[in-house]
GROMACS .gro file of C-alpha atoms in nm:
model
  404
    1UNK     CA    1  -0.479  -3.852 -10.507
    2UNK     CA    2  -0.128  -3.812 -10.668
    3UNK     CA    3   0.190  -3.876 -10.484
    4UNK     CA    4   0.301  -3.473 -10.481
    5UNK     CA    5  -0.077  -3.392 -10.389
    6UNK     CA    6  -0.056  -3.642 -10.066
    7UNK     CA    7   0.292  -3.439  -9.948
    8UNK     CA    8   0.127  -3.130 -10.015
    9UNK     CA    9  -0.118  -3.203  -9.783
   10UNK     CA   10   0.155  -3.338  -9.489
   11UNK     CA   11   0.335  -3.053  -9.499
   12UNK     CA   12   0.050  -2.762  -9.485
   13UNK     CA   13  -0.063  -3.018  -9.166
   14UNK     CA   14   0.275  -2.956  -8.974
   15UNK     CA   15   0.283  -2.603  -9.042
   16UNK     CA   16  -0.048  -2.556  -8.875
   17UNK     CA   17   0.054  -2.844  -8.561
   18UNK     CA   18   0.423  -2.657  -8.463
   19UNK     CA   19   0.295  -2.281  -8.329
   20UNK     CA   20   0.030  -2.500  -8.120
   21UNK     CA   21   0.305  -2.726  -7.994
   22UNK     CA   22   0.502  -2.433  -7.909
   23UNK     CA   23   0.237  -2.256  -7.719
   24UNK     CA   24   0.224  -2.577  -7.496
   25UNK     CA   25   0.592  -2.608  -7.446
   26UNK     CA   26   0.604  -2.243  -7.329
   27UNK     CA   27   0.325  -2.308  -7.064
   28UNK     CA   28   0.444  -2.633  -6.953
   29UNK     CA   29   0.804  -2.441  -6.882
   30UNK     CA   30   0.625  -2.137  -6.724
   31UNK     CA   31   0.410  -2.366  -6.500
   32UNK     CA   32   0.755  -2.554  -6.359
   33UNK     CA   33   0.961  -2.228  -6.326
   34UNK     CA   34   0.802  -1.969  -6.029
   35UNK     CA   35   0.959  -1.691  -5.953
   36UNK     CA   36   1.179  -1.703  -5.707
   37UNK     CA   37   1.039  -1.553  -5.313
   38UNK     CA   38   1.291  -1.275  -5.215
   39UNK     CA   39   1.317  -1.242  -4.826
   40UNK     CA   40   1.321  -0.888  -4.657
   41UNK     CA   41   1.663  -0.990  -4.414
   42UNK     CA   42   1.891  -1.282  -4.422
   43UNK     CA   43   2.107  -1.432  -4.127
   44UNK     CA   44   2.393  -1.534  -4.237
   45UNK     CA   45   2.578  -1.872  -4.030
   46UNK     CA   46   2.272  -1.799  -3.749
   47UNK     CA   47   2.422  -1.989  -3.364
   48UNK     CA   48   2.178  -2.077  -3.157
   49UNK     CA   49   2.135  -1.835  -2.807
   50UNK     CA   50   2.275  -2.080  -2.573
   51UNK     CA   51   2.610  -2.088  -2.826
   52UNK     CA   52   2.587  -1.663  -2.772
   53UNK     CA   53   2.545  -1.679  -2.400
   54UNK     CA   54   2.859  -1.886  -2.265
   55UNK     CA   55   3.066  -1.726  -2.036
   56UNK     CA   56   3.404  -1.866  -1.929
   57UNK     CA   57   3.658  -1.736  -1.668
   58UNK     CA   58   3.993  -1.791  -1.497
   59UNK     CA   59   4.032  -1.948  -1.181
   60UNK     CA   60   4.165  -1.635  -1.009
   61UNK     CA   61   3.834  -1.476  -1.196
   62UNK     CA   62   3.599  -1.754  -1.067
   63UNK     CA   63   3.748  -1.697  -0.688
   64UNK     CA   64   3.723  -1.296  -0.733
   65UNK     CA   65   3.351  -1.275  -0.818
   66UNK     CA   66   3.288  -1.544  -0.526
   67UNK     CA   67   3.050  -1.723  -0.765
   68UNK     CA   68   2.837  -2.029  -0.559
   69UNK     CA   69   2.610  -2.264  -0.702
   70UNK     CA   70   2.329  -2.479  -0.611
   71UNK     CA   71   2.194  -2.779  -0.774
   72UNK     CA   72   1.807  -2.756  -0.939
   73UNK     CA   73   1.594  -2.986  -0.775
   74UNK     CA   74   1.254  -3.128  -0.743
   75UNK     CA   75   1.070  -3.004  -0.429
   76UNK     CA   76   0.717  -3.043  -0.281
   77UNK     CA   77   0.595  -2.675  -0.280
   78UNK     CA   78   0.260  -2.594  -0.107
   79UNK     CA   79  -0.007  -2.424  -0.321
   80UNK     CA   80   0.012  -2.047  -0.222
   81UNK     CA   81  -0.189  -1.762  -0.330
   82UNK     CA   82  -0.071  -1.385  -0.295
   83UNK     CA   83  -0.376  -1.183  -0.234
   84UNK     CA   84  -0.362  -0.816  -0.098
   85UNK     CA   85  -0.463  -0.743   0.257
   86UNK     CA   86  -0.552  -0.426   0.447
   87UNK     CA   87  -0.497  -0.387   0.827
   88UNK     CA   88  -0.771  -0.247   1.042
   89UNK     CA   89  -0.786  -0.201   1.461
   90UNK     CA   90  -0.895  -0.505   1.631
   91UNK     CA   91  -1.278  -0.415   1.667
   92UNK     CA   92  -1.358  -0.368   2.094
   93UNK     CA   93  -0.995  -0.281   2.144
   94UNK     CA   94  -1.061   0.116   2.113
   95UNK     CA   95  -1.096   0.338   2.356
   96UNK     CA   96  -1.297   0.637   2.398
   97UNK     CA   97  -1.210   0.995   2.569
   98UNK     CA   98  -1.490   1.204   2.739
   99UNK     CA   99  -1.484   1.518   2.885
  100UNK     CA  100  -1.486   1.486   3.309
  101UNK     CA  101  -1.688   1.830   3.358
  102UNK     CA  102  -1.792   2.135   3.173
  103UNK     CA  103  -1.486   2.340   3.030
  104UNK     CA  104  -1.277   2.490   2.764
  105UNK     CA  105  -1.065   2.298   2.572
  106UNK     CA  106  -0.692   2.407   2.554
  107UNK     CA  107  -0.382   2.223   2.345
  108UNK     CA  108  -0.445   1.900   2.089
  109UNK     CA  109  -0.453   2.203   1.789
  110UNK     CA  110  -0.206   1.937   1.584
  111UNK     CA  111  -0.431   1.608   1.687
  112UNK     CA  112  -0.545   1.428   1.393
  113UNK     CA  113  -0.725   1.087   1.306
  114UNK     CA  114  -0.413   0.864   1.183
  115UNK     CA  115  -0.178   1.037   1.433
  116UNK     CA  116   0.010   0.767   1.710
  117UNK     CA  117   0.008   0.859   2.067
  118UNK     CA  118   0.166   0.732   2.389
  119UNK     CA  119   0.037   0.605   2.716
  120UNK     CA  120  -0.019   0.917   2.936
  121UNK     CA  121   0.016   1.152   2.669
  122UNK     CA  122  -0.101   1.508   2.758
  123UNK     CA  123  -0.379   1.521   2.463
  124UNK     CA  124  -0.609   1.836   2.614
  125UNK     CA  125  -0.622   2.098   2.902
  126UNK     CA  126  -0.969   2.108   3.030
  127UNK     CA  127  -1.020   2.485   3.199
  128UNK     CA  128  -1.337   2.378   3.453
  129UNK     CA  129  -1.620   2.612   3.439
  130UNK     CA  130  -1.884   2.635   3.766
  131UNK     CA  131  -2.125   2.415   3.770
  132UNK     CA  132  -2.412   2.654   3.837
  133UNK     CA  133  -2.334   2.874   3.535
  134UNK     CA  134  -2.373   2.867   3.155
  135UNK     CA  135  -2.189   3.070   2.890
  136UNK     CA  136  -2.548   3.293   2.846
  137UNK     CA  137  -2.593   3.319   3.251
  138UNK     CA  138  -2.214   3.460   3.216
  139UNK     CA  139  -2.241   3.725   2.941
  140UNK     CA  140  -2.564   3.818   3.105
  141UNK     CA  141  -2.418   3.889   3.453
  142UNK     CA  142  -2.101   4.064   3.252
  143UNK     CA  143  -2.369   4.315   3.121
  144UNK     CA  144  -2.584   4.367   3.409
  145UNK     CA  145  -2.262   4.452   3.623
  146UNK     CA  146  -2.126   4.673   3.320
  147UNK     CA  147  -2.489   4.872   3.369
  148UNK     CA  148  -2.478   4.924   3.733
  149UNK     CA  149  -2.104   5.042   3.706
  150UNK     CA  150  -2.281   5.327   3.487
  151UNK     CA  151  -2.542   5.398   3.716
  152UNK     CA  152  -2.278   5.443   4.030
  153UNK     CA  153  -2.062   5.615   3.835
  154UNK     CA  154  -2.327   5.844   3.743
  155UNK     CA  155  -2.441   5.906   4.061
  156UNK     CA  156  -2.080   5.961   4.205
  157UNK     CA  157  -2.108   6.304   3.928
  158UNK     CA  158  -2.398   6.447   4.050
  159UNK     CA  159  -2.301   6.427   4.430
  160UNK     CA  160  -1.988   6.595   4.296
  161UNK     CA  161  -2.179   6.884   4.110
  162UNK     CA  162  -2.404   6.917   4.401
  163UNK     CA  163  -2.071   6.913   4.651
  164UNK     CA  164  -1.941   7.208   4.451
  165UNK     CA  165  -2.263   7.376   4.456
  166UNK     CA  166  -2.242   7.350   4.824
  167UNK     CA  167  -2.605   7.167   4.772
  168UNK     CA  168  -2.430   6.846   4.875
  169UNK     CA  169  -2.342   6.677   5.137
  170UNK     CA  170  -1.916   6.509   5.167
  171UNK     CA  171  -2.060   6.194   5.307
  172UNK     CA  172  -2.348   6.170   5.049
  173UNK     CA  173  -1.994   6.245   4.771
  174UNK     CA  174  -1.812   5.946   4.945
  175UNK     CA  175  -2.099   5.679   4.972
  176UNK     CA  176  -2.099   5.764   4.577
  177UNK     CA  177  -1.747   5.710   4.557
  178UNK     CA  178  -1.801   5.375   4.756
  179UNK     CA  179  -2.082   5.258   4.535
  180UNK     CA  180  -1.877   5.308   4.246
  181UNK     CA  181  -1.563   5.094   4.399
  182UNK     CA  182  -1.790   4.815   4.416
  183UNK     CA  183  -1.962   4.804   4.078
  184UNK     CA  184  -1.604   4.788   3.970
  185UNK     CA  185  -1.528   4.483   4.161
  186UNK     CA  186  -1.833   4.277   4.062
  187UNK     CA  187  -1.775   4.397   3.683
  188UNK     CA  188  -1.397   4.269   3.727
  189UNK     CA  189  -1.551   3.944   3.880
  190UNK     CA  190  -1.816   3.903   3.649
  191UNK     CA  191  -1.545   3.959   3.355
  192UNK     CA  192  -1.281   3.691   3.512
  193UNK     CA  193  -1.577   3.434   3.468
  194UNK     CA  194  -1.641   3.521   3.091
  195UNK     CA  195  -1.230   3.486   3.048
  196UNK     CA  196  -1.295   3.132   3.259
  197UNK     CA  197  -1.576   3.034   2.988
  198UNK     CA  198  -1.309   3.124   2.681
  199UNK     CA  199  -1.042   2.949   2.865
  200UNK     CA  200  -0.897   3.262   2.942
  201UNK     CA  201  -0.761   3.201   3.325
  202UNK     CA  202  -0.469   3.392   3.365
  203UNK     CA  203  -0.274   3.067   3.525
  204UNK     CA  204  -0.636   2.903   3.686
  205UNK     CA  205  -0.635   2.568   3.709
  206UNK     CA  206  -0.688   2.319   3.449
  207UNK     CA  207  -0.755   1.972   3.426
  208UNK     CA  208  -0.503   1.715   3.195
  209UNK     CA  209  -0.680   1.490   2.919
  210UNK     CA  210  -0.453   1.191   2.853
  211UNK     CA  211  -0.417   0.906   2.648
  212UNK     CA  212  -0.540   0.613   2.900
  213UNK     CA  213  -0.302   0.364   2.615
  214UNK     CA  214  -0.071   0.374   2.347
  215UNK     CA  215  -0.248   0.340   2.062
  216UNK     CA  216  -0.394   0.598   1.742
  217UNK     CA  217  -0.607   0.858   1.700
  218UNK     CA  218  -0.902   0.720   1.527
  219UNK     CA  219  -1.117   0.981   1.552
  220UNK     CA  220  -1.166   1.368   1.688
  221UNK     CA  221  -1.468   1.525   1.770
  222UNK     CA  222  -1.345   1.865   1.934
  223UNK     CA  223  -1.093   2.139   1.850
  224UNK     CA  224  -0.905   2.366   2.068
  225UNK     CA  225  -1.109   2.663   2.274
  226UNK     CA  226  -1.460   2.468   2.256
  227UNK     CA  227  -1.686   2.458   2.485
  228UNK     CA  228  -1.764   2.081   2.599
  229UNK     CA  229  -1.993   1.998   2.850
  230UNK     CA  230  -1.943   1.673   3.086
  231UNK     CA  231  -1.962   1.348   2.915
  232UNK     CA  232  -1.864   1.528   2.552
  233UNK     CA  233  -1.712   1.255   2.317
  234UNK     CA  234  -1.339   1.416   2.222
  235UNK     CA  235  -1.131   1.143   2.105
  236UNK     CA  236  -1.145   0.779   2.001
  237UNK     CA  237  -0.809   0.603   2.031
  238UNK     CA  238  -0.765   0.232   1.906
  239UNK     CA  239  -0.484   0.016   2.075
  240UNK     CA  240  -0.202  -0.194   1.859
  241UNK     CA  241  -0.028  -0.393   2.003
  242UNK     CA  242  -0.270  -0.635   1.807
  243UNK     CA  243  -0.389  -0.521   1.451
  244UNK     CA  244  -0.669  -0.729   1.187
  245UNK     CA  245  -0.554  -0.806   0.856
  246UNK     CA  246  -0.863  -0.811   0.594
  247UNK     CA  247  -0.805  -1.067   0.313
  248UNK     CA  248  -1.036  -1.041   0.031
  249UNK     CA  249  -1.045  -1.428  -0.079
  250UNK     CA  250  -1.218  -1.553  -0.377
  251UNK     CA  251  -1.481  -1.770  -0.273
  252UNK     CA  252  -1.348  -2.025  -0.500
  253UNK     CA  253  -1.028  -2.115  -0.247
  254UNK     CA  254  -1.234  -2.087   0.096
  255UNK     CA  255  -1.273  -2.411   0.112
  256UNK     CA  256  -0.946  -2.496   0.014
  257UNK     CA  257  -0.838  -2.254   0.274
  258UNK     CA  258  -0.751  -2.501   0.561
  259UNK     CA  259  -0.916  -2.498   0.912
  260UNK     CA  260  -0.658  -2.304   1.153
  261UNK     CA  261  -0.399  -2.231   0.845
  262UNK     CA  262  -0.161  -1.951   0.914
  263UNK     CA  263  -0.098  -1.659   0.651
  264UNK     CA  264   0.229  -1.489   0.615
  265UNK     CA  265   0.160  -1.104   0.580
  266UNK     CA  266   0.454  -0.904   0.427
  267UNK     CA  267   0.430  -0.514   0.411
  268UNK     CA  268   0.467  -0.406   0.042
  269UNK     CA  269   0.784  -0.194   0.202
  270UNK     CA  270   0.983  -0.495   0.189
  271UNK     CA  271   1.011  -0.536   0.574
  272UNK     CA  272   0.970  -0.812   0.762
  273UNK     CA  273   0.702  -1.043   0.738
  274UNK     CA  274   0.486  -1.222   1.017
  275UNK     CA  275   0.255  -1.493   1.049
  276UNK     CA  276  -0.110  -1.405   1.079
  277UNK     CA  277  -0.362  -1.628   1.284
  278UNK     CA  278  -0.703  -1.659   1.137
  279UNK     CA  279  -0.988  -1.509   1.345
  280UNK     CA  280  -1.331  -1.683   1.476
  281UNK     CA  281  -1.550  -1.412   1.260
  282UNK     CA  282  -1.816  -1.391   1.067
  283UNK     CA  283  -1.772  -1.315   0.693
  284UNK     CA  284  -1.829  -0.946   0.717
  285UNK     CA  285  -1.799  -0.827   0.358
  286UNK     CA  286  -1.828  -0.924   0.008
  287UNK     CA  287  -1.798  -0.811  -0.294
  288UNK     CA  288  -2.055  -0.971  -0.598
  289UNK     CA  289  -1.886  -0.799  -0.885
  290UNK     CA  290  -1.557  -0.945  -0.773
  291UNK     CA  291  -1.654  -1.300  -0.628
  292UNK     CA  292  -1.463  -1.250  -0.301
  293UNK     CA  293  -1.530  -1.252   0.034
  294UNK     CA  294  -1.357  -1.104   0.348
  295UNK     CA  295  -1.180  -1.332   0.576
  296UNK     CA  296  -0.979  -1.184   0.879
  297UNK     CA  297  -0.627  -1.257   1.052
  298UNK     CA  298  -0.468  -1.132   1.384
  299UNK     CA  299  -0.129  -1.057   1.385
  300UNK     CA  300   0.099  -0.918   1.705
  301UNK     CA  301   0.226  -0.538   1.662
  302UNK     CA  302   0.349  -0.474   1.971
  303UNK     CA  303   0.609  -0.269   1.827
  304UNK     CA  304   0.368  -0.071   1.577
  305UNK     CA  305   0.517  -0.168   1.311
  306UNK     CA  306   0.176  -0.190   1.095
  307UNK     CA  307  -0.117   0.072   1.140
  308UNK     CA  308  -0.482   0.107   1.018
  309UNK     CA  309  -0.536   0.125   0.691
  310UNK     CA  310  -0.237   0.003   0.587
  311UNK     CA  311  -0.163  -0.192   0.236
  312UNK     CA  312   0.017  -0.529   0.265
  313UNK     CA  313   0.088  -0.869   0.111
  314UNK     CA  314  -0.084  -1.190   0.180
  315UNK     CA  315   0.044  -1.547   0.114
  316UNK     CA  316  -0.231  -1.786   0.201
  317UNK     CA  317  -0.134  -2.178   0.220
  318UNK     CA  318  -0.442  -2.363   0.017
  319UNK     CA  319  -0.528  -2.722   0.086
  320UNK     CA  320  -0.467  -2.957  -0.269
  321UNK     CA  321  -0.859  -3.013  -0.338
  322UNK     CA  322  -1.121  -2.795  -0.240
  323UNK     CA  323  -1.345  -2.919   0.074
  324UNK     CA  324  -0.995  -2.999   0.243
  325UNK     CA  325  -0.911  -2.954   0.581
  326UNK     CA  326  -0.597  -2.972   0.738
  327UNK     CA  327  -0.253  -2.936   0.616
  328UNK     CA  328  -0.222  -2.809   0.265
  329UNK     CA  329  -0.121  -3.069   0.056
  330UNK     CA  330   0.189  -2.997  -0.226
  331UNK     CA  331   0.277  -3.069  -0.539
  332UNK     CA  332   0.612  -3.153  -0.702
  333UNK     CA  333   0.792  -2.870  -0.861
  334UNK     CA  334   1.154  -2.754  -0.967
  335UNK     CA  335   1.302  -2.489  -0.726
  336UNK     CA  336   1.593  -2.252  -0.753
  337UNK     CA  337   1.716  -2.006  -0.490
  338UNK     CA  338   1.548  -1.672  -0.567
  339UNK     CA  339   1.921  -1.513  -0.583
  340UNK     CA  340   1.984  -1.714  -0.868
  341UNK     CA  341   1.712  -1.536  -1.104
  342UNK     CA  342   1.867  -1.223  -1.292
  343UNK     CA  343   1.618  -1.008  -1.527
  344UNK     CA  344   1.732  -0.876  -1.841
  345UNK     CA  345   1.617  -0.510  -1.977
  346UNK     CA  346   1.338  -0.607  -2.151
  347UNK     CA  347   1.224  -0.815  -1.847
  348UNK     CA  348   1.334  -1.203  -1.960
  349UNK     CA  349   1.446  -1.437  -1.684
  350UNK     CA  350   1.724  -1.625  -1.703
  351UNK     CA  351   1.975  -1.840  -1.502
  352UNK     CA  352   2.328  -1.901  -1.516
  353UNK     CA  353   2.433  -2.304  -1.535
  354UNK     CA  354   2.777  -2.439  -1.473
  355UNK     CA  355   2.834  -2.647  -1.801
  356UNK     CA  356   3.210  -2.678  -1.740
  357UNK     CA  357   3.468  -2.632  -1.506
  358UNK     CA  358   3.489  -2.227  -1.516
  359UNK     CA  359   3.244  -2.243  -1.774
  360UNK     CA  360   2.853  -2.078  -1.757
  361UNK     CA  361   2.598  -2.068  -1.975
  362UNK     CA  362   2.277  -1.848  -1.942
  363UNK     CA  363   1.931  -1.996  -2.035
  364UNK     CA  364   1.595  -1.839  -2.052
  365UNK     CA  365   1.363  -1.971  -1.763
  366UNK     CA  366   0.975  -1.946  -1.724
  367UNK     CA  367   0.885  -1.837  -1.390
  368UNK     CA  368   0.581  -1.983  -1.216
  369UNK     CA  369   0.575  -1.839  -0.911
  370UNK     CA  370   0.754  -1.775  -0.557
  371UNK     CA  371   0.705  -1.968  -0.226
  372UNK     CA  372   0.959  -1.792   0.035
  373UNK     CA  373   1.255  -1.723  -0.091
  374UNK     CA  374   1.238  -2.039  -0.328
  375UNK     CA  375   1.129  -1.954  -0.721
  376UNK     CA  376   0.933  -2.253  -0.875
  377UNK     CA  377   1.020  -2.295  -1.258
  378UNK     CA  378   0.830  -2.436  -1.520
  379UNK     CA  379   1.026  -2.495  -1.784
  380UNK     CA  380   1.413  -2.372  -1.886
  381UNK     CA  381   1.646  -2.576  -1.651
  382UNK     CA  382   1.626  -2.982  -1.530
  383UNK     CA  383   1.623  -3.134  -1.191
  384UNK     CA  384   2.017  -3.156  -1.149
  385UNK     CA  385   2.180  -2.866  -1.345
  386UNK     CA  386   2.399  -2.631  -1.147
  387UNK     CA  387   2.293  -2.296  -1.124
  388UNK     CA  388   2.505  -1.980  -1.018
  389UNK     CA  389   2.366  -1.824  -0.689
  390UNK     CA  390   2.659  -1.580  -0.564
  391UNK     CA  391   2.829  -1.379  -0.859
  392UNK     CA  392   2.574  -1.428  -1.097
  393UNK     CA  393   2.478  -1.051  -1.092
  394UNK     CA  394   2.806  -1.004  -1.175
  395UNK     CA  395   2.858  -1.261  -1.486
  396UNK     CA  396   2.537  -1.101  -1.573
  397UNK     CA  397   2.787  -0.781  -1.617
  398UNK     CA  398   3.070  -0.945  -1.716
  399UNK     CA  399   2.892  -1.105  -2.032
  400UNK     CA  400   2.744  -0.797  -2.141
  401UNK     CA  401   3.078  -0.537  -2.042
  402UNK     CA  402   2.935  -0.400  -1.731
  403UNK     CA  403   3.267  -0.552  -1.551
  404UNK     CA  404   3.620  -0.617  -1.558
   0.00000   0.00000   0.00000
C-alpha cells in the first residue's frame, strides 16, 4: 500500500471515531450535571425559637409585674394514678319511713329521689282512718244511708198527702218528719267518713311523717292523697355525714395499691379535696371488658358537700413494684410549681427561665404529670434553672402585646 493510500485510510478512520467520541462526552457531562431541586419556601437568616422568645424588662417593669421565681429541682415524687370515682351512700346507713296506721297521705307532692332533707323535716301528713273500716265498707255505708234517706223522705210525702186528705194522722206526719231528720244525720256521718278516707277532714287531725335524720331521699314509694295502710314503705332516706367513694382500679395496680394507703378525692368542680380511707370490703364489681375492679373509700361529709352519684377525681398513691406493701416508694423527678406552667393557643407548654438579670426566656416543656400542686417534667428545663412563678402570666402577655 502506497503512502497517499495509507493516509487515506487514517483519515476516513477519524471521521467515523469523532461523532462517537462526542456522543460520550455529552453523556459523561449530562450524567455530572442534575438538575437543580427547587424548594416550595425558603427561610431566609432562620434564629432558633429560644433567640425569638427572650423577653427583657426594666427594673421598675420587673417590680410592677411582681415576677417571683423558683429554682427547678430534683424531687422524689410518689407514683400516682388519677382514676375517676363515683360516690355512693354508705350501705346500712339508710333509713326507712313506714306508715304508723292506715291513712291518707297529705303534703311531700315536690319529694323526689336525689332531693336533701333535714332532721325533723315535716315530709307527710298522715289523715288516720278507723281501724274497723275499709274504703269499700265506707262507700257502702255512704250508699245504704243515701237509700234510706229516700225511703224516709218518701214516706214523710205520703203522710203529707194523706194529712191533707184528712186520711192522716199529725203525729203519723211528724214521726215522718222525724225519720227523715235522722236519715239525714247518718248520710252526713256516713259522708264525713268517705271525706276522712280521701283525706278530706275539714281541720281533723292528722298525724306528721318526719325525717328521723338529715340525710337524702333515696327513694319514694307513695304520692300525695294515697291510701297506705300500716306498715306501707313511703320513703327511704340515706344519711351523709359519711359517703363511699367507688374507684374502678385496674387490676394491674391492686397490688401495688398499698395496705391502708389513703386516696385524695377532688370533686371535678375544683373544690376542695379530702383524703379518703380505704374500706374492709369485698371487691363488689368488675368489669372484664375493661380489666378493672371496684375498690371502695370512706370519706367524712358532714357538711354535705358530696352526694350520691356524684362524679369525682381520684389520686391513688401506688407502691414502686407490684406485690408491695407499705409506703409507696418514689422515684426521682424534676418539679416546678404548677403556677409556673403557661399554655399557649394551640395547647404547648412552656416556662419562663431567668437567663439574665431582667432577662427571660421561654422554653417548650414536656409535661409528665401532676402530684399536688407540683408538675413533674420530662424534658425542657434542668435541675437548677430559674423559672418565673408570679408574673409569668403576664410576660406571657407582654411578649406577645397583650400588656403594657
Amino acid at each position: 500500500m502506497t503512502k497517499e493510500n495509507n493516509m487515506h485510510h487514517h483519515n476516513k478512520l477519524l471521521t467515523r471515531l469523532f461523532p462517537l467520541v462526542g456522543l460520550l462526552s455529552l453523556a459523561a457531562c449530562g450524567k455530572d450535571e442534575k438538575p437543580k431541586a427547587i424548594s416550595p419556601a425558603e427561610v431566609e437568616n432562620p434564629v432558633k425559637e429560644s433567640e425569638l422568645t427572650t423577653v427583657t424588662i426594666t427594673a421598675d417593669a420587673e417590680k410592677r409585674l411582681g415576677i417571683k421565681t423558683v429554682v427547678v429541682k430534683t424531687d422524689n415524687v410518689q407514683a400516682t394514678r388519677e382514676v375517676g370515682g363515683e360516690i355512693q351512700a354508705v350501705p346500712g346507713q339508710a333509713v326507712t319511713i313506714v306508715a304508723p296506721v292506715q291513712g291518707t297521705l297529705r303534703g311531700g307532692a315536690g319529694l323526689t329521689a336525689g332531693q336533701r332533707v333535714r332532721e325533723g323535716q315535716t315530709l307527710y301528713s298522715l289523715v288516720p282512718l278507723p281501724a274497723e273500716r275499709d274504703l269499700l265498707t265506707l262507700n257502702q255505708g255512704t250508699a245504704q244511708a243515701r237509700t234510706q234517706l229516700q225511703v224516709a223522705q218518701a214516706r214523710l210525702g205520703r203522710a203529707e198527702e194523706l194529712l191533707a186528705d184528712r186520711a192522716g194522722s199529725v203525729r203519723a206526719r211528724d214521726d215522718a218528719r222525724a225519720d227523715v231528720a235522722l236519715a239525714q244525720r247518718a248520710l252526713a256521718d256516713a259522708r264525713a267518713r268517705q271525706g276522712a278516707a280521701n283525706g278530706n277532714t275539714g281541720g281533723g287531725q292528722a298525724l306528721p311523717i318526719k325525717a328521723p335524720l338529715s340525710g337524702v331521699v333515696q327513694r319514694v314509694t307513695v304520692t300525695s292523697g294515697s291510701v297506705v295502710t300500716a306498715n306501707t314503705v313511703l320513703v327511704e332516706l340515706a344519711a351523709l355525714n359519711k359517703v363511699w367513694v367507688r374507684v374502678p382500679l385496674f387490676v394491674g395496680d391492686l397490688r401495688r395499691l398499698g395496705q391502708g394507703q389513703a386516696v385524695t378525692v377532688r370533686p371535678l368542680d375544683g373544690g376542695a379535696s379530702r383524703q379518703g380511707r380505704p374500706v374492709e370490703a369485698p371487691l363488689l364489681g368488675a368489669t372484664a371488658g375493661t380489666g378493672t375492679a371496684d375498690v371502695f373509700f370512706e370519706i367524712d361529709n358532714a357538711d354535705e358537700a358530696f352526694r350520691p352519684g356524684e362524679r369525682v377525681a381520684v389520686d391513688v398513691t401506688l407502691t414502686g413494684a407490684a406485690g408491695g406493701t407499705g409506703n409507696a416508694a418514689g422515684t426521682a423527678a424534676l418539679t416546678i410549681p404548677a403556677a409556673a406552667l403557661l399554655y399557649d393557643a394551640t395547647g404547648g407548654q412552656w416556662v419562663y427561665v431567668r437567663t439574665a438579670p431582667r432577662q427571660y426566656t421561654r422554653q417548650r416543656v414536656e409535661v409528665q404529670r401532676a402530684v399536688g400542686d407540683q408538675i413533674v417534667i420530662s424534658r425542657g428545663v434542668k435541675a437548677g434553672a430559674e423559672v418565673v412563678t408570679d408574673g409569668a402570666a403576664e410576660l406571657f402577655g407582654t411578649e406577645f402585646g397583650g400588656s403594657h
